[in-house]
Coordinates of C-alpha atoms in Angstrom, one line a residue:
X1025 CA -6.0 -190.6 76.3
X1026 CA -5.2 -186.9 75.9
X1027 CA -8.1 -185.2 77.7
X1028 CA -6.2 -184.9 81.0
X1029 CA -5.1 -181.5 82.2
X1030 CA -1.5 -181.4 83.5
X1031 CA -0.4 -178.8 86.0
X1032 CA 3.0 -177.2 85.4
X1033 CA 5.0 -174.1 86.2
X1034 CA 8.2 -172.6 85.0
X1035 CA 10.9 -170.5 86.4
X1036 CA 13.6 -168.3 84.8
X1037 CA 13.8 -166.4 81.6
X1038 CA 12.0 -167.8 78.5
X1039 CA 15.2 -167.3 76.5
X1040 CA 17.4 -169.4 78.9
X1041 CA 18.4 -173.0 78.4
X1042 CA 15.3 -175.2 79.2
X1043 CA 15.4 -177.9 81.8
X1044 CA 12.3 -180.2 82.3
X1045 CA 12.2 -181.8 85.7
X1046 CA 10.4 -185.2 85.7
X1047 CA 9.5 -186.6 89.1
X1048 CA 9.0 -190.3 90.0
X1049 CA 5.9 -192.5 90.2
X1050 CA 3.0 -191.2 92.4
X1051 CA 5.0 -188.0 93.1
X1052 CA 4.1 -184.4 92.7
X1053 CA 6.4 -181.9 90.9
X1054 CA 6.8 -179.9 94.1
X1055 CA 9.2 -182.6 95.3
X1056 CA 11.7 -180.8 93.2
X1057 CA 12.9 -178.4 95.9
X1058 CA 12.5 -174.6 95.4
X1059 CA 16.0 -174.0 96.6
X1060 CA 17.5 -176.5 94.0
X1061 CA 15.4 -174.8 91.3
X1062 CA 16.5 -171.4 92.4
X1063 CA 20.2 -172.5 91.9
X1064 CA 19.4 -173.7 88.4
X1065 CA 17.7 -170.4 87.5
X1066 CA 20.6 -168.4 88.9
X1067 CA 22.8 -170.4 86.6
X1068 CA 20.8 -169.3 83.5
X1069 CA 18.3 -172.0 83.2
X1070 CA 14.6 -172.0 82.4
X1071 CA 13.2 -174.7 84.6
X1072 CA 9.8 -176.4 84.3
X1073 CA 8.3 -178.8 86.7
X1074 CA 4.9 -180.5 86.6
X1075 CA 2.5 -182.9 88.4
X1076 CA 1.9 -186.2 86.8
X1077 CA -1.7 -187.1 86.0
X1078 CA -3.4 -188.3 89.2
X1079 CA -1.0 -186.3 91.4
X1080 CA -1.2 -182.9 92.9
X1081 CA -3.1 -180.3 90.9
X1082 CA -3.2 -182.3 87.6
X1083 CA -6.5 -184.0 86.7
X1084 CA -7.4 -187.2 88.5
X1085 CA -9.4 -189.9 86.6
X1086 CA -11.7 -192.8 87.3
X1087 CA -9.3 -195.5 86.3
X1088 CA -12.1 -198.1 85.9
X1089 CA -13.9 -195.9 83.4
X1090 CA -10.9 -194.4 81.7
X1091 CA -7.9 -196.7 82.2
X1092 CA -4.4 -195.7 81.0
X1093 CA -0.9 -197.1 80.9
X1094 CA 2.6 -195.8 81.6
X1095 CA 2.7 -195.0 77.8
X1096 CA 0.2 -192.3 78.6
X1097 CA 2.3 -191.0 81.5
X1098 CA 5.3 -190.9 79.2
X1099 CA 3.4 -189.1 76.5
X1100 CA 2.4 -186.5 79.0
X1101 CA 6.1 -185.4 79.0
X1102 CA 5.8 -184.5 75.3
X1103 CA 2.5 -182.7 76.1
X1104 CA 4.2 -180.6 78.8
X1105 CA 7.1 -179.8 76.4
X1106 CA 4.7 -178.8 73.6
X1107 CA 2.6 -176.6 76.0
X1108 CA 5.8 -174.7 76.9
X1109 CA 6.9 -174.4 73.3
X1110 CA 9.9 -176.7 73.6
X1111 CA 11.1 -178.7 70.6
X1112 CA 13.8 -180.1 72.9
X1113 CA 14.9 -179.8 76.5
X1114 CA 17.5 -181.1 79.0
X1115 CA 15.6 -183.8 80.9
X1116 CA 16.4 -184.1 84.6
X1117 CA 14.6 -187.0 86.1
X1118 CA 14.1 -188.7 89.5
X1119 CA 13.3 -192.3 90.2
X1120 CA 10.6 -193.6 87.8
X1121 CA 10.9 -190.3 86.1
X1122 CA 14.3 -191.6 85.0
X1123 CA 12.7 -194.5 83.3
X1124 CA 10.5 -192.1 81.4
X1125 CA 13.6 -190.0 80.5
X1126 CA 15.5 -193.0 79.3
X1127 CA 12.6 -194.2 77.2
X1128 CA 12.1 -190.7 75.6
X1129 CA 15.9 -190.5 74.8
X1130 CA 15.5 -193.8 72.9
X1131 CA 12.1 -193.0 71.3
X1132 CA 12.5 -189.3 70.4
X1133 CA 16.2 -188.4 70.6
X1134 CA 15.7 -185.1 68.9
X1135 CA 13.7 -183.9 71.8
X1136 CA 16.4 -184.6 74.4
X1137 CA 19.2 -182.1 74.7
X1138 CA 20.8 -184.1 77.5
X1139 CA 19.7 -186.6 80.1
X1140 CA 20.3 -186.7 83.8
X1141 CA 18.7 -189.5 85.9
X1142 CA 18.8 -189.5 89.7
X1143 CA 18.0 -192.5 91.9
X1144 CA 16.6 -194.4 88.9
X1145 CA 16.7 -197.9 87.4
X1146 CA 17.7 -199.0 83.9
X1147 CA 15.0 -199.0 81.3
X1148 CA 13.9 -202.6 80.8
X1149 CA 15.9 -203.8 83.8
X1150 CA 12.9 -205.4 85.6
X1151 CA 13.0 -203.1 88.6
X1152 CA 9.3 -203.6 89.3
X1153 CA 9.6 -207.4 89.4
X1154 CA 12.6 -207.1 91.8
X1155 CA 10.6 -204.9 94.1
X1156 CA 7.6 -207.2 94.1
X1157 CA 9.7 -210.3 94.8
X1158 CA 11.4 -208.5 97.6
X1159 CA 8.1 -207.6 99.2
X1160 CA 6.8 -211.1 98.8
X1161 CA 10.0 -212.6 100.3
X1162 CA 10.9 -214.5 97.1
X1163 CA 14.4 -215.2 95.9
X1164 CA 15.8 -213.0 93.1
X1165 CA 16.9 -214.7 89.9
X1166 CA 20.6 -214.5 89.1
X1167 CA 21.4 -211.3 87.3
X1168 CA 18.6 -209.3 88.8
X1169 CA 19.0 -205.8 89.9
X1170 CA 20.0 -205.3 93.5
X1171 CA 16.9 -205.2 95.7
X1172 CA 15.8 -202.5 98.2
X1173 CA 17.2 -202.2 101.7
X1174 CA 15.7 -204.5 104.4
X1175 CA 14.3 -201.4 106.1
X1176 CA 12.5 -200.4 102.9
X1177 CA 11.1 -203.9 102.4
X1178 CA 9.9 -204.1 106.1
X1179 CA 8.3 -200.7 106.0
X1180 CA 6.2 -201.4 102.9
X1181 CA 5.3 -204.9 103.9
X1182 CA 3.8 -203.4 107.1
X1183 CA 2.1 -200.6 105.0
X1184 CA 0.4 -203.2 102.8
X1185 CA -1.5 -204.6 105.7
X1186 CA -2.0 -201.5 107.8
X1187 CA -5.4 -199.8 108.3
X1188 CA -5.9 -196.6 106.4
X1189 CA -5.0 -193.5 108.4
X1190 CA -8.1 -192.0 110.2
X1191 CA -7.6 -188.3 109.4
X1192 CA -5.3 -185.7 107.9
X1193 CA -3.0 -185.7 110.9
X1194 CA -2.5 -189.4 110.7
X1195 CA -2.1 -189.3 106.9
X1196 CA 0.7 -186.7 107.2
X1197 CA 2.4 -188.6 110.0
X1198 CA 2.6 -191.6 107.8
X1199 CA 3.9 -189.5 104.9
X1200 CA 6.6 -188.1 107.1
X1201 CA 7.7 -191.6 108.2
X1202 CA 7.8 -192.7 104.5
X1203 CA 10.0 -189.7 103.7
X1204 CA 12.2 -190.5 106.7
X1205 CA 12.7 -194.0 105.2
X1206 CA 13.4 -192.7 101.7
X1207 CA 15.8 -190.1 103.1
X1208 CA 18.2 -192.9 104.2
X1209 CA 20.7 -192.9 107.0
X1210 CA 23.5 -190.8 105.5
X1211 CA 22.4 -187.4 106.5
X1212 CA 20.4 -185.9 109.5
X1213 CA 16.7 -186.0 108.9
X1214 CA 14.9 -182.6 109.2
X1215 CA 11.5 -183.7 110.5
X1216 CA 10.1 -180.1 110.6
X1217 CA 11.0 -179.6 106.9
X1218 CA 9.7 -183.0 106.0
X1219 CA 6.4 -182.3 107.8
X1220 CA 6.0 -178.9 106.0
X1221 CA 6.6 -180.6 102.6
X1222 CA 4.2 -183.4 103.3
X1223 CA 1.5 -180.9 104.4
X1224 CA 2.0 -179.1 101.1
X1225 CA 1.7 -182.4 99.2
X1226 CA -1.4 -183.4 101.1
X1227 CA -3.2 -180.2 100.8
X1228 CA -2.5 -179.4 97.1
X1229 CA -3.6 -182.9 96.0
X1230 CA -7.0 -183.0 94.2
X1231 CA -7.3 -186.6 95.5
X1232 CA -4.5 -188.1 97.5
X1233 CA -5.7 -191.7 96.8
X1234 CA -5.5 -191.2 93.0
X1235 CA -1.8 -191.9 93.0
X1236 CA -2.6 -195.6 93.3
X1237 CA -3.7 -195.4 89.6
X1238 CA 0.0 -195.3 88.7
X1239 CA 0.3 -198.9 90.0
X1240 CA -2.8 -200.0 88.0
X1241 CA -1.3 -198.3 84.9
X1242 CA 1.8 -200.4 85.4
X1243 CA -0.2 -203.5 85.8
X1244 CA -2.3 -202.7 82.7
X1245 CA 0.9 -202.9 80.5
X1246 CA 3.6 -204.7 82.4
X1247 CA 5.8 -204.8 79.2
X1248 CA 5.8 -201.0 78.9
X1249 CA 9.6 -200.8 79.0
X1250 CA 11.6 -201.9 76.0
X1251 CA 14.5 -204.2 76.8
X1252 CA 18.1 -203.9 75.6
X1253 CA 17.8 -200.5 74.0
X1254 CA 19.9 -198.2 76.3
X1255 CA 22.8 -198.5 73.9
X1256 CA 20.7 -196.5 71.5
X1257 CA 20.7 -193.4 73.8
X1258 CA 22.6 -190.6 72.0
X1259 CA 22.0 -187.8 74.5
X1260 CA 24.9 -186.9 76.8
X1261 CA 23.9 -188.7 80.1
X1262 CA 24.7 -188.1 83.7
X1263 CA 23.6 -190.8 86.2
X1264 CA 23.4 -189.8 89.9
X1265 CA 22.9 -192.0 92.9
X1266 CA 23.1 -191.3 96.6
X1267 CA 25.6 -193.2 98.7
X1268 CA 22.7 -194.3 101.0
X1269 CA 20.1 -195.1 98.3
X1270 CA 17.5 -197.4 100.0
X1271 CA 15.2 -198.1 97.1
X1272 CA 17.4 -198.7 94.0
X1273 CA 20.9 -199.3 95.4
X1274 CA 23.5 -199.9 92.7
X1275 CA 21.0 -199.4 89.8
X1276 CA 22.7 -196.2 88.6
X1277 CA 25.9 -198.1 87.8
X1278 CA 23.9 -200.4 85.6
X1279 CA 22.4 -197.5 83.7
X1280 CA 25.9 -195.9 83.3
X1281 CA 27.3 -199.2 81.9
X1282 CA 24.6 -199.5 79.3
X1283 CA 24.4 -195.9 78.0
X1284 CA 27.4 -195.1 75.8
X1285 CA 29.6 -192.4 77.4
X1286 CA 27.4 -192.0 80.4
X1287 CA 29.0 -190.5 83.5
X1288 CA 28.2 -191.9 87.0
X1289 CA 28.2 -189.6 90.0
X1290 CA 27.7 -190.6 93.7
X1291 CA 26.4 -188.0 96.0
X1292 CA 27.6 -188.7 99.5
X1293 CA 25.0 -189.0 102.2
X1294 CA 22.0 -188.8 99.9
X1295 CA 19.3 -191.4 99.9
X1296 CA 16.2 -191.4 97.7
X1297 CA 15.1 -187.8 98.4
X1298 CA 16.7 -184.4 97.6
X1299 CA 17.6 -182.9 100.9
X1300 CA 19.0 -179.4 101.3
X1301 CA 22.5 -180.7 102.0
X1302 CA 22.9 -181.9 98.4
X1303 CA 21.3 -178.9 96.6
X1304 CA 24.5 -177.0 95.9
X1305 CA 26.4 -180.0 94.7
X1306 CA 23.5 -181.4 92.7
X1307 CA 22.7 -178.1 91.1
X1308 CA 26.4 -177.5 90.1
X1309 CA 26.5 -180.9 88.5
X1310 CA 23.3 -180.3 86.5
X1311 CA 24.5 -176.8 85.4
X1312 CA 27.7 -178.2 84.2
X1313 CA 26.0 -181.1 82.4
X1314 CA 23.5 -178.8 80.7
X1315 CA 26.0 -176.1 79.6
X1316 CA 27.0 -175.5 76.0

């Protein structure tokens, strides 16, 4: 389906080197911090971020009436690039956005100037099945990806059976607690900054519940990810993981092993979010990676 309007915005000069930021599942583009983007722009980059369908200011859909799959979410990346007049761009991706970036680097290599994936899992590695088994308390088969932290599993098990929040305040409280969990334990957690961010996310969403459609899109085509194709990636690749990653610990090393010439970088203290403490180092790494 192509009749979904996708919200996007860009920063920097149109003549500068383009970077497209791809956020993870059920996540708005504003989770790419303004300060981080400002550093990229100051380094001579044209930066574009966008809201996935069913998040933020992009269109929400009635999934029962107009179902879609993660193929459609992937193809939205091409639509954003086309709308901004980009034949190719440097893709910088977070979490499930990294899965999209890896897929695109295999499927349309001419559109990927370079690839950077942060806190992601290897394409075709079965990360979704690992997560589901962890939540259900089932044993992981030998050779599976490492599972999330016990704290992550406990939090989302409780969330699966919890009553829906009663009002805006309760919703934001829950969103802040989720951010605290994803932040990890390596750096101090700035609760005031987290609350401000979650208020923004809450208030700019057309329909906050529509993000659940991403789960249904995954279930609609569980074999979305091709297997055993990362050795086909030709783009120069940087793989970044936080030292305190609670969701996909150790997955970045697997990506780096499978993509020829990929470089692995560990950011000390970082979990599964992009806190202010890592903006300078992260931006410097991305600027170096996208140079030339």
